[in-house]
Amino acid sequence: MRRPGGWWRVKSTPEKVETYTRWSFHFFGVIEILALGVTAYGRTGVGLATALCLLVTAHAAVCMLVSARALDWTRGRRPQPVRQMWALVVVSAVVSTTAVVIAERGPSGEVETAAGSVYGGVLCYAAGVITLGVRGWRRRTAVVGAFAVGAGLLTFPLEMPLLASVVLAGLVMVTGGFLAVTSIFSLWLLNAVYALDDAKETRVRLAVAEERLRFGRDLHDVMGRNLAVIALKSELAVQLSRRGRPEAVEQMIEVQRIAQESQREVRDVVRGYREAALEVELAGARGVLSAAGIVSEVTGETAGLPAEVQSALGWVVREATTNVLRHGDAKKVAVTVRMSEGRVVLTVENDGVAETTGDGLPGSPGGPGRSAGTGGTSGTGGAGLSGLRERLSAVDGTLEAGPVGRGVFRLTAEVPLPAAAAGAALGVAS
């Protein structure tokens, strides 16, 4: 069962910013209803106040719709909401004209103030919202300017002085422009967050591609020369064999030797690619996490540990770091290496757990051990908890993973040390 607030925790950082931005635009509509519609009840009779409140509510609802569609258009999910924007223009004109009629023909006094507030307010809100659906500062300035001019023209039936009309148009221009700038800045911030998230994923893909290139380059360096020599010697052996020369046998023996040497060198390259040095993996994890904007703390000594132990624990660090980058939303990761009673204990802890499933472990459906933070499966061969346990079992190690607090996930790997290695490691640590 998902705990309260789980729907928010499963969102990525860009999705959280988008949700906040979307509801901020909706909150503008709520403010419009409260500031223009509800306040009318204290200024005029119930009948006229209800009419004004309903008009403002309808206008706010259309503003919410346009802002939501414009936000989807900005993110490339919908076409430009041209019809909805024109509908908002029509609704704004109807509400403003109705407010003018109420102010002109209704009872004098407070009703004029209430109708005037609705008249100017809906134009300001509409100007700010419609700018979300257009691109370019010229077009946005033209939208705000058009609403300001319209606000001045609609005052003529009220026989307002020219100076008052100009002042009202200026207020609509300033207020609508302020709302427009605020809305546009919110969209810019949202797009920047998505761009940063895409850049983080690109860095991860580039790191993987760079490692593949390195492996391919090493393999080419090993096999390229040997294969060329094998081809030449094989061709020479064929020519010698056709001539009945006994040297052909010597050439084929040499080809056999080079082929066996190539096999050994390829195994060395693959072994070096598969093995993970703990110190190197800790340094790499620190650099990758910092590049992704995640605070990392790495403590402990790795000197004196046997090569097979370092390889097994290095894979734990590599897999944990990969899962934090791919699946979690962590802000801080702590990695600790310590010696305890002839055992080396590696702990990786992060605060990026998204939700808790029915089995008590964080992660998406799929059974225990799948995590949005450390300890989930990443989809690569030998990865995930099962792969790590297999590697640790080769050195008699154990692996534990699970939540230890609200939003915190901990992965602990323990490996026993031989007596000599344990004494050397403790000596280095002291």
Short mmCIF file of C-alpha atoms in Angstrom, two decimals:
data_model
loop_
_atom_site.label_atom_id
_atom_site.label_comp_id
_atom_site.label_asym_id
_atom_site.label_seq_id
_atom_site.Cartn_x
_atom_site.Cartn_y
_atom_site.Cartn_z
CA MET A 1 0.00 0.00 0.00
CA ARG A 2 1.37 3.38 -0.99
CA ARG A 3 1.97 5.65 1.96
CA PRO A 4 0.57 9.22 2.04
CA GLY A 5 2.48 11.52 -0.25
CA GLY A 6 3.80 8.62 -2.31
CA TRP A 7 2.37 10.11 -5.52
CA TRP A 8 4.68 13.09 -5.01
CA ARG A 9 7.76 11.07 -4.08
CA VAL A 10 7.62 8.89 -7.19
CA LYS A 11 7.88 11.98 -9.41
CA SER A 12 11.23 13.04 -10.79
CA THR A 13 12.54 16.52 -10.03
CA PRO A 14 11.36 17.99 -13.39
CA GLU A 15 7.93 16.42 -12.89
CA LYS A 16 7.71 17.96 -9.43
CA VAL A 17 8.61 21.39 -10.82
CA GLU A 18 6.03 20.96 -13.58
CA THR A 19 3.33 19.99 -11.07
CA TYR A 20 4.20 23.02 -8.93
CA THR A 21 4.13 25.32 -11.99
CA ARG A 22 0.82 23.93 -13.24
CA TRP A 23 -0.91 24.35 -9.89
CA SER A 24 0.57 27.82 -9.48
CA PHE A 25 -1.26 28.85 -12.65
CA HIS A 26 -4.45 27.27 -11.31
CA PHE A 27 -3.94 29.13 -8.05
CA PHE A 28 -3.95 32.39 -10.03
CA GLY A 29 -7.52 31.53 -11.03
CA VAL A 30 -8.45 30.90 -7.40
CA ILE A 31 -6.98 34.28 -6.45
CA GLU A 32 -9.02 35.90 -9.21
CA ILE A 33 -12.24 34.40 -7.83
CA LEU A 34 -11.44 35.45 -4.27
CA ALA A 35 -10.15 38.94 -5.12
CA LEU A 36 -12.78 39.92 -7.70
CA GLY A 37 -15.80 37.68 -7.21
CA VAL A 38 -16.12 36.95 -3.50
CA THR A 39 -15.29 40.52 -2.44
CA ALA A 40 -18.28 41.78 -4.45
CA TYR A 41 -20.62 40.47 -1.73
CA GLY A 42 -19.37 43.12 0.65
CA ARG A 43 -19.84 45.95 -1.82
CA THR A 44 -23.30 45.42 -3.36
CA GLY A 45 -26.47 43.41 -3.09
CA VAL A 46 -26.59 39.64 -3.12
CA GLY A 47 -28.10 39.44 -6.60
CA LEU A 48 -25.55 41.61 -8.37
CA ALA A 49 -22.72 40.16 -6.29
CA THR A 50 -23.72 36.62 -7.29
CA ALA A 51 -23.88 37.64 -10.94
CA LEU A 52 -20.41 39.20 -10.77
CA CYS A 53 -19.02 36.20 -8.88
CA LEU A 54 -20.37 33.75 -11.46
CA LEU A 55 -18.88 35.79 -14.29
CA VAL A 56 -15.49 35.88 -12.58
CA THR A 57 -15.64 32.15 -11.83
CA ALA A 58 -16.37 31.34 -15.47
CA HIS A 59 -13.51 33.58 -16.58
CA ALA A 60 -11.12 31.98 -14.06
CA ALA A 61 -12.08 28.49 -15.26
CA VAL A 62 -11.25 29.42 -18.86
CA CYS A 63 -7.94 30.94 -17.68
CA MET A 64 -7.06 27.66 -15.92
CA LEU A 65 -7.87 25.69 -19.07
CA VAL A 66 -5.77 27.95 -21.29
CA SER A 67 -2.81 27.91 -18.90
CA ALA A 68 -2.86 24.10 -18.71
CA ARG A 69 -3.08 23.71 -22.50
CA ALA A 70 -0.37 26.35 -23.02
CA LEU A 71 1.91 24.51 -20.60
CA ASP A 72 1.39 21.25 -22.51
CA TRP A 73 2.08 23.12 -25.77
CA THR A 74 5.32 24.50 -24.35
CA ARG A 75 6.43 20.97 -23.47
CA GLY A 76 5.52 19.74 -26.97
CA ARG A 77 2.60 17.53 -25.91
CA ARG A 78 -0.25 19.44 -27.56
CA PRO A 79 -0.72 21.83 -30.48
CA GLN A 80 -0.88 25.53 -29.79
CA PRO A 81 -4.19 26.26 -28.00
CA VAL A 82 -5.34 28.91 -30.49
CA ARG A 83 -9.08 28.21 -30.09
CA GLN A 84 -8.88 28.23 -26.33
CA MET A 85 -7.01 31.56 -26.36
CA TRP A 86 -9.60 33.15 -28.63
CA ALA A 87 -12.30 31.75 -26.36
CA LEU A 88 -10.59 33.48 -23.42
CA VAL A 89 -10.52 36.74 -25.39
CA VAL A 90 -14.27 36.45 -26.06
CA VAL A 91 -15.08 35.54 -22.45
CA SER A 92 -12.93 38.43 -21.21
CA ALA A 93 -14.74 40.84 -23.54
CA VAL A 94 -18.16 39.54 -22.43
CA VAL A 95 -17.32 39.75 -18.72
CA SER A 96 -15.80 43.23 -19.10
CA THR A 97 -18.73 44.52 -21.14
CA THR A 98 -21.20 43.08 -18.62
CA ALA A 99 -19.30 44.75 -15.79
CA VAL A 100 -19.46 48.05 -17.70
CA VAL A 101 -23.23 47.68 -18.17
CA ILE A 102 -23.70 46.90 -14.46
CA ALA A 103 -21.59 49.88 -13.47
CA GLU A 104 -23.49 52.18 -15.85
CA ARG A 105 -27.07 51.08 -15.21
CA GLY A 106 -26.90 49.51 -11.80
CA PRO A 107 -27.27 51.30 -8.48
CA SER A 108 -24.68 53.96 -7.87
CA GLY A 109 -22.10 53.75 -5.14
CA GLU A 110 -20.32 50.54 -4.19
CA VAL A 111 -21.67 48.60 -7.17
CA GLU A 112 -19.60 50.79 -9.47
CA THR A 113 -16.48 49.94 -7.47
CA ALA A 114 -17.24 46.21 -7.56
CA ALA A 115 -18.02 46.22 -11.28
CA GLY A 116 -14.95 48.34 -11.98
CA SER A 117 -12.72 45.87 -10.12
CA VAL A 118 -14.14 42.99 -12.15
CA TYR A 119 -13.77 44.99 -15.34
CA GLY A 120 -10.09 45.74 -14.89
CA GLY A 121 -9.16 42.53 -13.09
CA VAL A 122 -10.34 40.05 -15.72
CA LEU A 123 -8.46 41.92 -18.43
CA CYS A 124 -5.24 41.80 -16.39
CA TYR A 125 -5.54 38.08 -15.70
CA ALA A 126 -6.44 37.31 -19.32
CA ALA A 127 -3.46 39.27 -20.62
CA GLY A 128 -1.09 37.37 -18.33
CA VAL A 129 -2.51 33.96 -19.25
CA ILE A 130 -2.67 34.39 -23.03
CA THR A 131 1.03 35.27 -23.20
CA LEU A 132 1.73 31.66 -22.16
CA GLY A 133 0.40 30.51 -25.52
CA VAL A 134 2.57 32.71 -27.75
CA ARG A 135 6.29 32.93 -28.36
CA GLY A 136 8.47 35.98 -28.77
CA TRP A 137 8.62 39.14 -26.71
CA ARG A 138 7.09 41.24 -29.46
CA ARG A 139 3.97 39.10 -29.66
CA ARG A 140 3.63 38.94 -25.91
CA THR A 141 4.03 42.70 -25.60
CA ALA A 142 1.44 43.13 -28.35
CA VAL A 143 -1.02 40.90 -26.44
CA VAL A 144 -0.65 42.89 -23.22
CA GLY A 145 -0.83 46.17 -25.14
CA ALA A 146 -4.01 45.09 -26.95
CA PHE A 147 -5.75 44.32 -23.65
CA ALA A 148 -4.62 47.67 -22.25
CA VAL A 149 -6.01 49.54 -25.28
CA GLY A 150 -9.24 47.54 -25.06
CA ALA A 151 -9.57 48.45 -21.40
CA GLY A 152 -9.27 52.14 -22.28
CA LEU A 153 -11.79 51.95 -25.11
CA LEU A 154 -14.43 50.17 -23.02
CA THR A 155 -14.47 53.07 -20.56
CA PHE A 156 -16.04 55.49 -23.04
CA PRO A 157 -19.63 54.27 -22.39
CA LEU A 158 -19.04 55.17 -18.74
CA GLU A 159 -18.19 58.74 -19.80
CA MET A 160 -15.00 58.60 -17.77
CA PRO A 161 -12.50 61.45 -18.16
CA LEU A 162 -9.76 60.86 -20.70
CA LEU A 163 -7.08 60.95 -18.03
CA ALA A 164 -8.90 58.27 -16.00
CA SER A 165 -9.19 56.07 -19.09
CA VAL A 166 -5.48 56.45 -19.78
CA VAL A 167 -4.65 55.63 -16.16
CA LEU A 168 -6.86 52.54 -16.26
CA ALA A 169 -5.24 51.39 -19.51
CA GLY A 170 -1.84 51.93 -17.89
CA LEU A 171 -2.80 49.87 -14.86
CA VAL A 172 -3.93 47.01 -17.09
CA MET A 173 -0.68 47.31 -19.02
CA VAL A 174 1.48 47.22 -15.89
CA THR A 175 -0.48 44.55 -14.00
CA GLY A 176 -1.03 42.35 -17.04
CA GLY A 177 2.64 42.74 -17.96
CA PHE A 178 3.70 41.74 -14.46
CA LEU A 179 1.53 38.60 -14.58
CA ALA A 180 2.85 37.83 -18.06
CA VAL A 181 6.50 38.16 -16.98
CA THR A 182 5.83 36.00 -13.93
CA SER A 183 4.16 33.30 -16.02
CA ILE A 184 6.86 33.35 -18.72
CA PHE A 185 9.62 33.13 -16.11
CA SER A 186 7.90 30.10 -14.59
CA LEU A 187 7.86 28.41 -18.01
CA TRP A 188 11.52 29.30 -18.56
CA LEU A 189 12.44 27.80 -15.19
CA LEU A 190 10.49 24.61 -15.98
CA ASN A 191 12.20 24.22 -19.36
CA ALA A 192 15.59 24.83 -17.73
CA VAL A 193 14.95 22.07 -15.19
CA TYR A 194 13.99 19.63 -17.95
CA ALA A 195 17.09 20.65 -19.93
CA LEU A 196 19.33 20.01 -16.92
CA ASP A 197 17.73 16.61 -16.40
CA ASP A 198 18.30 15.73 -20.05
CA ALA A 199 21.90 16.87 -19.72
CA LYS A 200 22.38 14.57 -16.73
CA GLU A 201 21.06 11.60 -18.70
CA THR A 202 23.30 12.59 -21.61
CA ARG A 203 26.35 12.60 -19.33
CA VAL A 204 25.50 9.09 -18.17
CA ARG A 205 25.10 7.87 -21.76
CA LEU A 206 28.36 9.54 -22.77
CA ALA A 207 30.16 7.86 -19.89
CA VAL A 208 28.87 4.47 -21.04
CA ALA A 209 29.80 5.24 -24.65
CA GLU A 210 33.27 6.35 -23.61
CA GLU A 211 33.81 3.11 -21.71
CA ARG A 212 32.70 1.10 -24.73
CA LEU A 213 35.11 3.03 -26.93
CA ARG A 214 37.90 2.39 -24.48
CA PHE A 215 37.16 -1.33 -24.48
CA GLY A 216 36.96 -1.40 -28.27
CA ARG A 217 40.23 0.50 -28.56
CA ASP A 218 42.01 -1.86 -26.17
CA LEU A 219 40.64 -4.89 -28.01
CA HIS A 220 41.76 -3.44 -31.36
CA ASP A 221 45.23 -2.74 -30.04
CA VAL A 222 45.52 -6.34 -28.84
CA MET A 223 44.00 -8.13 -31.83
CA GLY A 224 44.81 -5.84 -34.74
CA ARG A 225 48.56 -6.49 -34.91
CA ASN A 226 48.29 -10.19 -34.07
CA LEU A 227 45.61 -10.84 -36.68
CA ALA A 228 47.69 -9.07 -39.32
CA VAL A 229 50.71 -11.23 -38.45
CA ILE A 230 48.57 -14.39 -38.49
CA ALA A 231 47.22 -13.48 -41.94
CA LEU A 232 50.72 -12.87 -43.35
CA LYS A 233 52.21 -16.02 -41.86
CA SER A 234 49.26 -18.11 -43.01
CA GLU A 235 49.67 -16.80 -46.56
CA LEU A 236 53.40 -17.52 -46.40
CA ALA A 237 52.72 -21.06 -45.13
CA VAL A 238 50.31 -21.67 -48.03
CA GLN A 239 52.93 -20.56 -50.55
CA LEU A 240 55.64 -22.67 -48.93
CA SER A 241 53.32 -25.69 -48.76
CA ARG A 242 52.51 -25.43 -52.46
CA ARG A 243 56.24 -25.50 -53.18
CA GLY A 244 56.77 -28.45 -50.89
CA ARG A 245 59.00 -26.51 -48.54
CA PRO A 246 59.30 -27.87 -44.95
CA GLU A 247 59.38 -24.30 -43.57
CA ALA A 248 55.58 -24.24 -43.96
CA VAL A 249 55.24 -26.32 -40.81
CA GLU A 250 57.35 -23.84 -38.84
CA GLN A 251 55.19 -20.96 -40.06
CA MET A 252 51.98 -22.71 -38.99
CA ILE A 253 53.51 -23.47 -35.57
CA GLU A 254 54.22 -19.75 -35.27
CA VAL A 255 50.64 -18.96 -36.30
CA GLN A 256 49.41 -21.34 -33.60
CA ARG A 257 51.60 -19.65 -31.01
CA ILE A 258 50.41 -16.14 -31.94
CA ALA A 259 46.77 -17.30 -31.87
CA GLN A 260 47.20 -18.74 -28.38
CA GLU A 261 48.92 -15.55 -27.24
CA SER A 262 46.04 -13.51 -28.69
CA GLN A 263 43.54 -15.59 -26.74
CA ARG A 264 45.46 -14.93 -23.54
CA GLU A 265 45.66 -11.20 -24.22
CA VAL A 266 41.95 -10.99 -25.02
CA ARG A 267 41.13 -12.78 -21.76
CA ASP A 268 43.33 -10.27 -19.91
CA VAL A 269 41.50 -7.35 -21.55
CA VAL A 270 38.08 -8.79 -20.75
CA ARG A 271 39.15 -9.61 -17.20
CA GLY A 272 40.37 -6.06 -16.68
CA TYR A 273 37.09 -4.75 -18.10
CA ARG A 274 34.97 -6.93 -15.84
CA GLU A 275 36.98 -6.40 -12.66
CA ALA A 276 36.34 -3.28 -10.65
CA ALA A 277 38.95 -1.75 -8.36
CA LEU A 278 37.32 -0.38 -5.21
CA GLU A 279 39.44 2.77 -4.99
CA VAL A 280 38.84 3.58 -8.65
CA GLU A 281 35.10 2.96 -8.34
CA LEU A 282 34.86 5.18 -5.23
CA ALA A 283 36.63 8.03 -7.03
CA GLY A 284 34.46 7.54 -10.11
CA ALA A 285 31.27 7.46 -8.04
CA ARG A 286 32.25 10.70 -6.31
CA GLY A 287 32.86 12.42 -9.64
CA VAL A 288 29.71 11.16 -11.35
CA LEU A 289 27.45 12.01 -8.41
CA SER A 290 28.93 15.49 -8.12
CA ALA A 291 28.38 16.05 -11.84
CA ALA A 292 24.74 15.04 -11.38
CA GLY A 293 24.30 17.57 -8.57
CA ILE A 294 24.19 14.95 -5.79
CA VAL A 295 26.16 15.50 -2.60
CA SER A 296 28.46 12.52 -1.97
CA GLU A 297 30.43 11.56 1.13
CA VAL A 298 33.04 8.81 0.85
CA THR A 299 34.90 7.70 3.99
CA GLY A 300 37.15 4.79 4.89
CA GLU A 301 40.37 3.09 3.76
CA THR A 302 40.72 0.55 0.96
CA ALA A 303 44.46 -0.13 1.14
CA GLY A 304 45.51 -3.64 2.07
CA LEU A 305 42.38 -5.36 0.79
CA PRO A 306 42.83 -8.44 -1.42
CA ALA A 307 42.24 -7.93 -5.14
CA GLU A 308 39.20 -10.24 -5.25
CA VAL A 309 37.57 -8.38 -2.32
CA GLN A 310 38.20 -5.02 -3.94
CA SER A 311 36.70 -6.29 -7.20
CA ALA A 312 33.53 -7.56 -5.51
CA LEU A 313 33.03 -4.39 -3.46
CA GLY A 314 33.88 -2.24 -6.47
CA TRP A 315 30.97 -3.81 -8.32
CA VAL A 316 28.69 -2.95 -5.39
CA VAL A 317 29.74 0.72 -5.58
CA ARG A 318 29.36 0.75 -9.37
CA GLU A 319 25.87 -0.78 -9.33
CA ALA A 320 24.70 1.38 -6.43
CA THR A 321 25.87 4.56 -8.15
CA THR A 322 24.26 3.54 -11.43
CA ASN A 323 20.89 2.94 -9.79
CA VAL A 324 20.98 6.24 -7.91
CA LEU A 325 21.52 8.06 -11.21
CA ARG A 326 18.98 6.07 -13.23
CA HIS A 327 16.13 5.31 -10.87
CA GLY A 328 16.32 7.52 -7.79
CA ASP A 329 15.85 11.15 -6.91
CA ALA A 330 18.55 11.33 -4.28
CA LYS A 331 20.04 14.54 -2.97
CA LYS A 332 22.76 12.92 -0.87
CA VAL A 333 24.70 9.65 -1.04
CA ALA A 334 27.05 8.39 1.69
CA VAL A 335 29.57 5.58 1.07
CA THR A 336 31.47 4.13 4.01
CA VAL A 337 34.19 1.45 4.08
CA ARG A 338 35.24 0.14 7.50
CA MET A 339 36.97 -2.85 9.07
CA SER A 340 35.14 -4.75 11.80
CA GLU A 341 36.32 -7.97 13.46
CA GLY A 342 38.11 -9.42 10.47
CA ARG A 343 35.48 -8.24 8.01
CA VAL A 344 35.28 -5.32 5.62
CA VAL A 345 31.89 -3.61 5.58
CA LEU A 346 30.78 -1.38 2.70
CA THR A 347 27.69 0.77 3.25
CA VAL A 348 25.96 2.82 0.55
CA GLU A 349 23.11 4.99 1.77
CA ASN A 350 20.94 7.46 -0.14
CA ASP A 351 17.80 9.51 0.44
CA GLY A 352 16.18 8.83 -2.94
CA VAL A 353 13.62 6.15 -2.06
CA ALA A 354 10.42 6.88 -3.97
CA GLU A 355 7.76 4.69 -2.40
CA THR A 356 7.23 1.57 -0.34
CA THR A 357 5.57 -1.53 -1.74
CA GLY A 358 3.60 -4.09 0.19
CA ASP A 359 6.69 -6.18 0.95
CA GLY A 360 8.28 -3.30 2.83
CA LEU A 361 11.04 -2.66 0.31
CA PRO A 362 11.17 0.52 -1.75
CA GLY A 363 10.77 0.39 -5.46
CA SER A 364 8.43 -0.41 -8.27
CA PRO A 365 6.43 -3.63 -8.55
CA GLY A 366 8.56 -6.64 -9.09
CA GLY A 367 9.29 -8.12 -5.69
CA PRO A 368 11.74 -7.46 -2.94
CA GLY A 369 14.97 -5.78 -3.73
CA ARG A 370 13.83 -3.52 -6.51
CA SER A 371 14.47 0.02 -5.53
CA ALA A 372 14.13 3.48 -6.87
CA GLY A 373 17.37 4.21 -5.13
CA THR A 374 20.25 1.90 -4.34
CA GLY A 375 19.88 -1.81 -4.81
CA GLY A 376 17.44 -2.00 -7.70
CA THR A 377 17.98 -3.74 -10.97
CA SER A 378 19.47 -1.75 -13.77
CA GLY A 379 18.84 -4.12 -16.62
CA THR A 380 22.50 -5.00 -17.35
CA GLY A 381 24.00 -8.43 -17.25
CA GLY A 382 25.06 -9.41 -13.76
CA ALA A 383 23.45 -6.29 -12.33
CA GLY A 384 20.94 -5.92 -9.53
CA LEU A 385 20.85 -7.54 -6.13
CA SER A 386 21.08 -11.08 -7.49
CA GLY A 387 24.15 -10.26 -9.54
CA LEU A 388 25.84 -8.53 -6.63
CA ARG A 389 25.08 -11.43 -4.30
CA GLU A 390 26.64 -13.83 -6.78
CA ARG A 391 29.82 -11.78 -6.93
CA LEU A 392 29.98 -11.45 -3.14
CA SER A 393 29.31 -15.15 -2.62
CA ALA A 394 32.51 -15.88 -4.52
CA VAL A 395 34.41 -14.25 -1.64
CA ASP A 396 32.00 -15.53 1.07
CA GLY A 397 30.38 -12.12 1.35
CA THR A 398 26.79 -11.13 2.13
CA LEU A 399 24.51 -8.35 0.97
CA GLU A 400 21.62 -6.64 2.75
CA ALA A 401 19.39 -3.95 1.30
CA GLY A 402 16.33 -2.15 2.60
CA PRO A 403 14.88 1.09 3.96
CA VAL A 404 16.23 2.36 7.26
CA GLY A 405 14.15 5.49 7.69
CA ARG A 406 11.78 7.83 5.95
CA GLY A 407 12.96 8.03 2.37
CA VAL A 408 16.38 6.51 3.19
CA PHE A 409 17.69 3.30 1.62
CA ARG A 410 20.81 1.46 2.75
CA LEU A 411 22.81 -1.26 1.04
CA THR A 412 25.36 -3.11 3.17
CA ALA A 413 27.96 -5.56 1.84
CA GLU A 414 30.15 -7.58 4.23
CA VAL A 415 33.15 -9.65 3.18
CA PRO A 416 35.35 -11.70 5.54
CA LEU A 417 39.10 -11.13 5.28
CA PRO A 418 41.85 -13.72 5.53
CA ALA A 419 43.87 -13.42 8.71
CA ALA A 420 46.92 -11.95 6.98
CA ALA A 421 44.88 -9.49 4.90
CA ALA A 422 42.83 -8.45 7.94
CA GLY A 423 45.99 -7.69 9.91
CA ALA A 424 47.47 -5.70 7.03
CA ALA A 425 44.27 -3.74 6.51
CA LEU A 426 43.93 -2.95 10.20
CA GLY A 427 47.56 -1.84 10.25
CA VAL A 428 46.97 0.55 7.34
CA ALA A 429 43.78 1.88 8.94
CA SER A 430 45.56 2.56 12.23
#
